[in-house]
Tab-separated table of C-alpha atoms (C1' of nucleotides) in Angstrom:
chain	number	residue	atom	x	y	z
A	237	MET	CA	52.825	100.285	131.188
A	238	SER	CA	51.191	103.473	130.033
A	239	GLN	CA	51.321	106.484	132.236
A	240	ARG	CA	48.394	106.650	134.546
A	241	ASN	CA	45.893	109.378	133.904
A	242	THR	CA	45.583	111.239	137.145
A	243	ALA	CA	43.047	113.724	135.877
A	244	VAL	CA	39.485	112.823	136.746
A	245	PRO	CA	36.642	113.934	134.515
A	246	PRO	CA	35.492	117.299	135.851
A	247	GLN	CA	31.863	116.419	135.202
A	248	LEU	CA	30.420	112.960	135.444
A	249	LYS	CA	27.595	112.502	133.011
A	250	THR	CA	27.327	108.837	132.190
A	251	LEU	CA	27.755	105.534	133.958
A	252	ASP	CA	30.886	105.038	131.895
A	253	ASP	CA	32.325	108.174	133.481
A	254	ALA	CA	31.548	106.664	136.859
A	255	GLN	CA	33.134	103.359	135.901
A	256	LEU	CA	36.247	105.176	134.760
A	257	MET	CA	36.275	106.992	138.054
A	258	ILE	CA	36.024	103.745	139.990
A	259	GLU	CA	38.921	102.274	138.047
A	260	GLN	CA	40.956	105.293	139.026
A	261	GLY	CA	40.266	104.608	142.641
A	262	PHE	CA	37.725	107.340	143.233
A	263	CYS	CA	34.370	106.979	144.846
A	264	PRO	CA	31.500	107.462	142.388
A	265	ILE	CA	28.973	108.451	145.019
A	266	PRO	CA	28.760	111.456	147.312
A	267	PRO	CA	30.419	111.076	150.715
A	268	ARG	CA	28.306	110.152	153.695
A	269	GLU	CA	28.363	113.642	155.179
A	270	ILE	CA	26.599	114.986	152.087
A	271	LEU	CA	24.104	112.156	151.837
A	272	ASP	CA	23.248	112.672	155.484
A	273	ARG	CA	22.553	116.338	154.880
A	274	ILE	CA	20.338	115.471	151.929
A	275	ALA	CA	18.577	112.725	153.792
A	276	GLY	CA	17.763	114.665	156.924
A	277	LYS	CA	14.047	115.019	157.276
A	278	TRP	CA	13.992	118.811	156.925
A	279	ALA	CA	17.278	120.110	155.471
A	280	ILE	CA	16.333	120.271	151.807
A	281	GLN	CA	12.981	121.816	152.587
A	282	ILE	CA	14.756	124.565	154.453
A	283	VAL	CA	17.119	125.176	151.554
A	284	VAL	CA	14.150	125.411	149.205
A	285	SER	CA	12.318	127.751	151.552
A	286	THR	CA	15.275	130.114	151.831
A	287	ALA	CA	16.253	129.979	148.175
A	288	HIS	CA	14.345	133.058	147.067
A	289	GLY	CA	15.121	135.436	149.868
A	290	PRO	CA	15.811	135.722	153.589
A	291	MET	CA	13.380	133.977	155.896
A	292	ARG	CA	12.849	134.457	159.587
A	293	PHE	CA	12.769	131.672	162.136
A	294	THR	CA	9.057	131.872	162.753
A	295	GLU	CA	8.286	132.164	159.052
A	296	LEU	CA	10.089	128.913	158.469
A	297	GLU	CA	8.341	127.310	161.393
A	298	ARG	CA	4.978	128.235	159.890
A	299	LEU	CA	5.951	127.391	156.321
A	300	ILE	CA	7.392	123.966	156.919
A	301	GLU	CA	4.502	121.874	158.012
A	302	GLY	CA	5.091	119.526	160.880
A	303	ILE	CA	8.557	120.655	161.878
A	304	SER	CA	9.209	121.047	165.582
A	305	ARG	CA	11.050	124.025	166.974
A	306	ARG	CA	13.829	121.755	168.109
A	307	MET	CA	14.402	120.204	164.687
A	308	LEU	CA	14.173	123.567	162.987
A	309	THR	CA	16.931	124.896	165.211
A	310	LEU	CA	19.103	121.817	164.827
A	311	THR	CA	18.733	121.687	161.066
A	312	LEU	CA	19.389	125.402	160.680
A	313	ARG	CA	22.556	125.063	162.750
A	314	ASN	CA	23.795	122.132	160.707
A	315	LEU	CA	23.128	123.900	157.418
A	316	GLU	CA	24.858	127.028	158.668
A	317	ARG	CA	27.809	124.956	159.816
A	318	ASP	CA	28.144	123.427	156.356
A	319	GLY	CA	28.037	126.824	154.708
A	320	LEU	CA	24.677	126.159	153.084
A	321	LEU	CA	22.842	128.837	154.994
A	322	GLU	CA	23.750	132.368	155.942
A	323	ARG	CA	22.427	133.506	159.298
A	324	THR	CA	21.932	137.193	159.935
A	325	VAL	CA	21.066	138.568	163.343
A	326	HIS	CA	19.460	141.979	163.514
A	327	PRO	CA	20.140	143.353	167.001
A	328	THR	CA	16.670	144.727	167.532
A	329	VAL	CA	13.941	144.248	170.091
A	330	PRO	CA	12.324	141.867	169.560
A	331	PRO	CA	15.181	139.946	167.929
A	332	LYS	CA	15.065	139.316	164.210
A	333	VAL	CA	17.114	136.530	162.652
A	334	GLU	CA	17.116	135.794	158.975
A	335	TYR	CA	18.313	132.775	157.083
A	336	GLN	CA	19.141	132.583	153.426
A	337	ALA	CA	20.481	129.836	151.209
A	338	THR	CA	24.011	130.431	149.958
A	339	PRO	CA	24.954	130.105	146.274
A	340	MET	CA	26.469	126.717	147.102
A	341	ALA	CA	23.138	125.602	148.553
A	342	LEU	CA	21.314	126.767	145.443
A	343	GLU	CA	23.628	124.635	143.354
A	344	LEU	CA	22.840	121.713	145.609
A	345	TYR	CA	19.146	122.355	145.175
A	346	GLU	CA	19.654	122.470	141.433
A	347	ALA	CA	21.607	119.211	141.518
A	348	MET	CA	18.776	117.622	143.447
A	349	LEU	CA	16.426	118.408	140.567
A	350	THR	CA	17.791	115.456	138.595
A	351	LEU	CA	16.783	113.301	141.514
A	352	THR	CA	13.377	114.935	141.570
A	353	ASN	CA	13.043	114.183	137.872
A	354	TRP	CA	13.930	110.559	138.502
A	355	SER	CA	11.353	110.353	141.280
A	356	ARG	CA	8.614	111.844	139.167
A	357	LYS	CA	9.421	109.491	136.333
A	358	HIS	CA	9.614	106.320	138.384
A	359	SER	CA	7.619	106.728	141.564
A	360	ALA	CA	4.570	104.952	140.144
A	361	CYS	CA	6.763	102.071	139.072
A	362	VAL	CA	8.361	101.880	142.505
A	363	ALA	CA	4.977	101.910	144.207
A	364	ALA	CA	3.704	99.151	141.916
A	365	SER	CA	6.788	97.081	142.569
A	366	ARG	CA	6.280	97.437	146.287
A	367	GLU	CA	2.700	96.297	146.059
A	368	ARG	CA	3.650	93.242	144.029
A	369	TYR	CA	6.402	92.408	146.481
A	370	ASP	CA	4.206	92.817	149.535
A	371	ALA	CA	1.439	90.781	147.932
A	372	ARG	CA	3.864	87.936	147.348
A	373	GLN	CA	5.067	88.065	150.928
A	374	THR	CA	1.607	87.911	152.469
A	375	ALA	CA	0.652	85.170	150.011
A	376	ASP	CA	3.597	83.074	151.112
A	377	VAL	CA	2.489	83.219	154.726
B	188	MET	CA	-8.410	134.618	135.515
B	189	SER	CA	-6.323	132.788	132.961
B	190	GLN	CA	-6.747	129.105	132.612
B	191	ARG	CA	-4.441	127.209	134.863
B	192	ASN	CA	-1.680	125.322	133.196
B	193	THR	CA	-1.968	121.796	134.473
B	194	ALA	CA	1.000	120.490	132.542
B	195	VAL	CA	4.168	120.332	134.606
B	196	PRO	CA	7.553	120.685	132.968
B	197	PRO	CA	8.687	117.172	132.052
B	198	GLN	CA	12.256	117.925	133.043
B	199	LEU	CA	13.318	120.304	135.744
B	200	LYS	CA	16.599	121.957	134.923
B	201	THR	CA	16.739	125.276	136.678
B	202	LEU	CA	15.585	126.773	139.936
B	203	ASP	CA	13.008	128.708	137.939
B	204	ASP	CA	11.515	125.406	136.810
B	205	ALA	CA	11.323	124.395	140.444
B	206	GLN	CA	9.723	127.691	141.416
B	207	LEU	CA	7.135	127.266	138.679
B	208	MET	CA	6.480	123.789	139.980
B	209	ILE	CA	5.967	125.060	143.509
B	210	GLU	CA	3.503	127.673	142.291
B	211	GLN	CA	1.568	124.889	140.620
B	212	GLY	CA	1.295	123.066	143.888
B	213	PHE	CA	3.874	120.386	143.226
B	214	CYS	CA	6.703	119.352	145.462
B	215	PRO	CA	10.116	120.295	144.043
B	216	ILE	CA	12.013	117.660	145.975
B	217	PRO	CA	11.927	113.877	145.839
B	218	PRO	CA	9.476	112.195	148.205
B	219	ARG	CA	10.707	110.848	151.496
B	220	GLU	CA	10.594	107.229	150.375
B	221	ILE	CA	13.148	107.974	147.662
B	222	LEU	CA	15.387	110.087	149.869
B	223	ASP	CA	15.379	107.321	152.431
B	224	ARG	CA	16.500	104.834	149.843
B	225	ILE	CA	19.282	107.141	148.747
B	226	ALA	CA	20.291	107.926	152.275
B	227	GLY	CA	20.480	104.384	153.540
B	228	LYS	CA	24.002	103.564	154.517
B	229	TRP	CA	24.471	100.835	151.893
B	230	ALA	CA	21.782	101.046	149.214
B	231	ILE	CA	23.590	103.140	146.637
B	232	GLN	CA	26.780	101.173	147.057
B	233	ILE	CA	24.862	98.024	146.252
B	234	VAL	CA	23.320	99.600	143.172
B	235	VAL	CA	26.779	100.642	142.000
B	236	SER	CA	28.181	97.189	142.689
B	237	THR	CA	25.463	95.464	140.691
B	238	ALA	CA	25.371	97.966	137.863
B	239	HIS	CA	27.741	96.140	135.541
B	240	GLY	CA	26.515	92.591	135.910
B	241	PRO	CA	24.996	90.072	138.299
B	242	MET	CA	26.636	89.737	141.697
B	243	ARG	CA	26.281	86.982	144.235
B	244	PHE	CA	25.484	87.525	147.886
B	245	THR	CA	28.962	86.635	149.090
B	246	GLU	CA	30.624	88.679	146.383
B	247	LEU	CA	28.748	91.734	147.578
B	248	GLU	CA	29.606	90.942	151.165
B	249	ARG	CA	33.297	90.888	150.269
B	250	LEU	CA	33.148	93.879	147.939
B	251	ILE	CA	31.304	96.285	150.209
B	252	GLU	CA	33.681	96.941	153.018
B	253	GLY	CA	32.213	96.985	156.495
B	254	ILE	CA	28.714	95.779	155.681
B	255	SER	CA	27.240	93.178	157.992
B	256	ARG	CA	25.401	90.145	156.681
B	257	ARG	CA	22.255	91.416	158.279
B	258	MET	CA	22.372	94.840	156.648
B	259	LEU	CA	23.281	93.323	153.303
B	260	THR	CA	20.189	91.135	153.452
B	261	LEU	CA	17.917	93.949	154.597
B	262	THR	CA	19.167	96.402	151.995
B	263	LEU	CA	18.947	93.853	149.199
B	264	ARG	CA	15.353	93.096	150.178
B	265	ASN	CA	14.401	96.757	150.233
B	266	LEU	CA	15.993	97.414	146.860
B	267	GLU	CA	14.288	94.375	145.388
B	268	ARG	CA	10.978	95.499	146.818
B	269	ASP	CA	11.349	98.890	145.151
B	270	GLY	CA	12.157	97.298	141.817
B	271	LEU	CA	15.722	98.552	141.855
B	272	LEU	CA	17.300	95.119	142.011
B	273	GLU	CA	16.481	91.886	140.259
B	274	ARG	CA	17.042	88.776	142.328
B	275	THR	CA	17.660	85.483	140.560
B	276	VAL	CA	17.776	82.199	142.425
B	277	HIS	CA	19.568	79.340	140.743
B	278	PRO	CA	18.197	76.127	142.297
B	279	THR	CA	21.532	74.392	142.605
B	280	VAL	CA	23.521	72.871	145.438
B	281	PRO	CA	24.998	74.905	146.938
B	282	PRO	CA	22.475	77.686	146.284
B	283	LYS	CA	23.426	80.523	143.993
B	284	VAL	CA	21.601	83.824	144.141
B	285	GLU	CA	22.416	86.721	141.895
B	286	TYR	CA	21.472	90.359	142.150
B	287	GLN	CA	21.540	92.897	139.367
B	288	ALA	CA	20.553	96.539	139.152
B	289	THR	CA	17.486	97.169	137.007
B	290	PRO	CA	17.440	99.835	134.273
B	291	MET	CA	15.496	102.064	136.659
B	292	ALA	CA	18.266	101.707	139.226
B	293	LEU	CA	20.877	102.604	136.632
B	294	GLU	CA	18.958	105.766	135.876
B	295	LEU	CA	18.918	106.538	139.576
B	296	TYR	CA	22.662	105.991	139.734
B	297	GLU	CA	23.079	108.302	136.775
B	298	ALA	CA	20.897	110.947	138.422
B	299	MET	CA	23.038	110.688	141.534
B	300	LEU	CA	26.068	111.697	139.480
B	301	THR	CA	24.960	115.323	139.546
B	302	LEU	CA	25.053	115.073	143.312
B	303	THR	CA	28.474	113.482	143.138
B	304	ASN	CA	29.617	116.359	140.950
B	305	TRP	CA	28.291	118.833	143.480
B	306	SER	CA	30.096	117.029	146.283
B	307	ARG	CA	33.379	116.954	144.431
B	308	LYS	CA	33.065	120.628	143.633
B	309	HIS	CA	32.119	121.814	147.109
B	310	SER	CA	33.339	119.318	149.677
B	311	ALA	CA	36.465	121.339	150.476
B	312	CYS	CA	34.336	124.427	150.977
B	313	VAL	CA	31.950	122.537	153.248
B	314	ALA	CA	34.828	121.154	155.292
B	315	ALA	CA	36.350	124.619	155.659
B	316	SER	CA	33.031	126.082	156.694
B	317	ARG	CA	32.665	123.412	159.335
B	318	GLU	CA	36.086	124.121	160.749
B	319	ARG	CA	35.370	127.824	160.947
B	320	TYR	CA	32.042	127.172	162.624
B	321	ASP	CA	33.478	124.737	165.148
B	322	ALA	CA	36.357	127.088	165.908
B	323	ARG	CA	33.882	129.867	166.678
B	324	GLN	CA	31.885	127.587	168.942
B	325	THR	CA	34.841	126.430	171.024
B	326	ALA	CA	36.108	130.020	171.168
B	327	ASP	CA	32.783	131.216	172.569
B	328	VAL	CA	32.959	128.719	175.430
C	87	DC	C1'	10.859	136.388	168.608
C	88	DT	C1'	14.349	133.030	168.739
C	89	DG	C1'	15.856	129.954	170.699
C	90	DT	C1'	17.655	125.760	174.825
C	91	DA	C1'	17.163	121.750	177.846
C	92	DT	C1'	15.366	117.392	178.955
C	93	DC	C1'	13.091	113.261	178.265
C	94	DC	C1'	11.329	109.476	175.580
C	95	DG	C1'	9.961	106.348	172.025
C	96	DA	C1'	11.031	104.752	167.353
C	97	DT	C1'	14.240	103.442	164.101
C	98	DC	C1'	18.745	102.075	162.389
C	99	DT	C1'	22.753	99.431	162.639
C	100	DG	C1'	26.106	96.044	164.227
C	101	DA	C1'	27.521	91.730	166.746
C	102	DT	C1'	26.694	87.217	167.316
C	103	DA	C1'	24.781	82.814	166.861
C	104	DC	C1'	22.080	79.614	164.283
C	105	DT	C1'	19.959	77.138	159.676
C	106	DG	C1'	18.100	75.009	155.060
D	1466	DC	C1'	26.132	79.593	149.943
D	1467	DA	C1'	22.694	82.516	151.455
D	1468	DG	C1'	20.434	83.648	154.556
D	1469	DT	C1'	17.392	84.292	159.649
D	1470	DA	C1'	16.861	85.380	164.757
D	1471	DT	C1'	17.859	87.829	168.681
D	1472	DC	C1'	19.865	91.321	171.352
D	1473	DA	C1'	21.975	95.711	172.369
D	1474	DG	C1'	23.935	100.296	171.420
D	1475	DA	C1'	23.581	104.567	168.879
D	1476	DT	C1'	21.080	108.035	166.589
D	1477	DC	C1'	16.937	110.522	165.177
D	1478	DG	C1'	13.040	113.027	165.810
D	1479	DG	C1'	8.999	114.702	168.617
D	1480	DA	C1'	6.779	116.654	172.923
D	1481	DT	C1'	7.133	119.605	176.419
D	1482	DA	C1'	8.836	123.065	179.386
D	1483	DC	C1'	11.781	126.925	180.093
D	1484	DA	C1'	14.731	131.411	178.882
D	1485	DG	C1'	17.242	135.656	177.001
DNA sequence: CTGTATCCGATCTGATACTG
DNA sequence: CAGTATCAGATCGGATACAG
């Protein structure tokens, strides 16, 4: 038996890389904790909004349409906890708190761009597929 | 005023591309419908499992650890609806139904690899950040 | 200005039982 | 084999009111 290759490819680029990874017993998809962060209704928007400079609480609240104060706070706390956001408190009156995306968060944002590209390329196709599917379902009834 | 450039970059690669996109009034992140698909607890696993050939319902049920029959059905239906899975019914006794990822789904899987790379690169850092944060919180109380 | 606390409805998921 | 139906628990997100 040949010696097992314990080194995993440092960068996965193709489905073959992923398959190789699977055969080596590694998971080819991001762990749940990361997917949850990405999936949260507001997290990525906050990363985007703080990517180009520090943003204050109220600025974010105004910028991100539809977000409630509660969810803004919760999402900011979660992002800070994960090291995706740096929170700076200026001890002034009135208080001033600024949030800024960390380098790690910027890399995440950049990684998400491939997903954005996929969406832009295929969203029409997905929408069409949904319509066909739904039409079939209502027709069956 | 210069004429507005209505053409969007076909492929976003850098944060500058994203910034340009924002200035043109486009959203730099995937739409909610796509994020939801990605975030679902089982969807991506099913895409991965059906990426290399047709899989039967029961095969998937055995392969994907922890999934309930109900969630398998629901997730398969959603993926089929979005055009990410092709469902083939063989009218035999007993019934045989096969699912296979579509080319579009394979591209999605491939796009997810950048996210997987990010996770592999930063997951230790995220975990450490969480521990620090939680330690601070319990210390404050 | 920057949050917290509480409540509530909607959605997601799992367990279990049943079916063509 | 490949589902469907029903119920219940957990989680998510929004509305509102309050506070340092």
